[in-house]
CSV table of C-alpha atoms and ligand atoms in Angstrom, one decimal:
chain,number,residue,atom,x,y,z
A,1,MET,CA,-21.5,4.0,1.0
A,2,VAL,CA,-22.3,3.6,-2.7
A,3,HIS,CA,-19.9,1.9,-5.0
A,4,GLU,CA,-19.6,4.2,-7.9
A,5,ASP,CA,-16.4,4.7,-9.8
A,6,TRP,CA,-16.2,8.5,-9.9
A,7,VAL,CA,-12.4,8.3,-10.4
A,8,ASP,CA,-11.6,6.8,-13.9
A,9,LEU,CA,-7.9,6.0,-13.3
A,10,PRO,CA,-6.3,2.6,-13.7
A,11,GLY,CA,-5.4,1.1,-10.3
A,12,MET,CA,-7.9,3.2,-8.4
A,13,VAL,CA,-11.2,2.2,-6.8
A,14,SER,CA,-13.7,4.8,-5.6
A,15,ALA,CA,-17.1,5.1,-3.9
A,16,LEU,CA,-19.5,7.8,-2.8
A,17,ILE,CA,-20.3,8.3,0.9
A,18,GLY,CA,-23.8,9.0,2.2
A,19,THR,CA,-27.0,9.6,0.2
A,20,SER,CA,-26.1,13.0,-1.2
A,21,ALA,CA,-23.3,12.9,-3.8
A,22,GLY,CA,-21.1,15.2,-1.9
A,23,THR,CA,-18.2,13.1,-0.6
A,24,GLY,CA,-16.1,10.6,-2.4
A,25,VAL,CA,-13.3,8.3,-1.5
A,26,ALA,CA,-10.7,6.8,-3.7
A,27,VAL,CA,-7.9,4.4,-2.9
A,28,ALA,CA,-5.1,3.0,-4.9
A,29,LEU,CA,-5.2,-0.8,-5.3
A,30,GLY,CA,-1.5,-0.9,-5.1
A,31,ALA,CA,-1.4,0.7,-1.6
A,32,SER,CA,-1.0,-1.7,1.4
A,33,GLU,CA,-4.2,-2.8,3.2
A,34,PRO,CA,-3.4,-0.6,6.3
A,35,GLU,CA,-3.0,2.4,3.9
A,36,ARG,CA,-6.3,1.7,2.2
A,37,VAL,CA,-8.1,1.2,5.5
A,38,ALA,CA,-6.6,4.4,7.0
A,39,ARG,CA,-7.5,6.4,3.9
A,40,VAL,CA,-11.1,5.3,3.9
A,41,ALA,CA,-11.4,5.9,7.7
A,42,ASP,CA,-10.0,9.4,7.2
A,43,VAL,CA,-12.5,10.3,4.5
A,44,VAL,CA,-15.4,8.8,6.4
A,45,GLN,CA,-14.4,10.6,9.6
A,46,GLU,CA,-14.2,13.9,7.6
A,47,TRP,CA,-17.6,13.2,6.0
A,48,TRP,CA,-19.1,12.4,9.5
A,49,ILE,CA,-17.9,15.7,10.9
A,50,GLU,CA,-19.2,17.8,8.0
A,51,GLU,CA,-22.5,15.9,7.7
A,52,LEU,CA,-23.4,15.6,11.4
A,53,TRP,CA,-21.8,18.6,13.1
A,54,ALA,CA,-25.1,20.2,14.0
A,55,THR,CA,-26.6,17.1,15.7
A,56,SER,CA,-23.7,15.0,16.9
A,57,PRO,CA,-20.3,15.3,18.6
A,58,THR,CA,-17.7,16.0,16.0
A,59,ASN,CA,-14.7,14.7,18.0
A,60,TRP,CA,-15.2,11.0,17.1
A,61,PRO,CA,-13.2,9.1,18.0
A,62,PRO,CA,-12.3,11.4,20.9
A,63,CYS,CA,-8.6,11.5,21.8
A,64,PRO,CA,-8.3,10.0,25.4
A,65,GLU,CA,-5.4,12.4,26.0
A,66,HIS,CA,-7.2,15.6,24.7
A,67,PRO,CA,-11.0,14.8,24.8
A,68,ASP,CA,-12.0,18.5,24.5
A,69,SER,CA,-9.4,19.4,21.9
A,70,HIS,CA,-9.5,17.0,18.8
A,71,PRO,CA,-10.6,13.6,17.5
A,72,LEU,CA,-8.1,10.9,16.8
A,73,GLN,CA,-6.6,10.7,13.3
A,74,ALA,CA,-6.5,7.7,11.0
A,75,VAL,CA,-3.0,6.8,10.2
A,76,VAL,CA,-0.7,3.8,9.5
A,77,ALA,CA,1.7,2.9,12.3
A,78,VAL,CA,3.9,-0.2,12.2
A,79,GLU,CA,2.0,-1.6,9.2
A,80,ARG,CA,-1.4,-1.3,11.0
A,81,ALA,CA,-4.3,1.0,10.4
A,82,VAL,CA,-4.9,2.8,13.7
A,83,TRP,CA,-6.4,5.8,15.4
A,84,ALA,CA,-3.7,8.1,16.9
A,85,CYS,CA,-3.4,11.4,18.6
A,86,PRO,CA,-2.7,14.1,15.9
A,87,THR,CA,-0.4,16.1,18.1
A,88,GLY,CA,1.6,13.5,20.0
A,89,GLY,CA,1.2,10.6,17.6
A,90,ARG,CA,0.3,8.1,20.3
A,91,VAL,CA,-1.7,5.1,19.0
A,92,HIS,CA,-4.9,4.5,20.9
A,93,HIS,CA,-7.1,2.0,18.8
A,94,GLU,CA,-7.0,-0.3,15.8
A,95,ILE,CA,-9.3,1.1,13.1
A,96,GLY,CA,-12.4,-1.1,13.3
A,97,ALA,CA,-12.1,-2.0,16.9
A,98,LEU,CA,-14.2,0.8,18.3
A,99,PRO,CA,-17.9,0.2,18.9
A,100,ALA,CA,-20.5,1.8,16.6
A,101,VAL,CA,-21.8,5.3,17.5
A,102,ARG,CA,-25.6,5.7,17.6
A,103,THR,CA,-26.9,9.1,16.4
B,201,LIG,ZN1,-4.6,14.1,21.4
């Protein structure tokens, strides 16, 4: 991730993801920490899927309830940034608690 303010708005910070300038993430400084973490995780997950779909599984992190259907979704639940099932809403992991994926 490269810190480059591509959004020139007060109260926002932004960065570019990856080596090609294709994906950017911006978060509001006034948002809560869980909201900022979930926002960045959501954009990084989207970048991951688009960037690596040809060579890596695109369902990371996989939903334990529906491993062949969809990845988990980054959300805020009870003031925590978590990975949850996008269909049932069940929380499965804290964001940042999963081990790194090797490609
Ligand atoms: Zn699910």
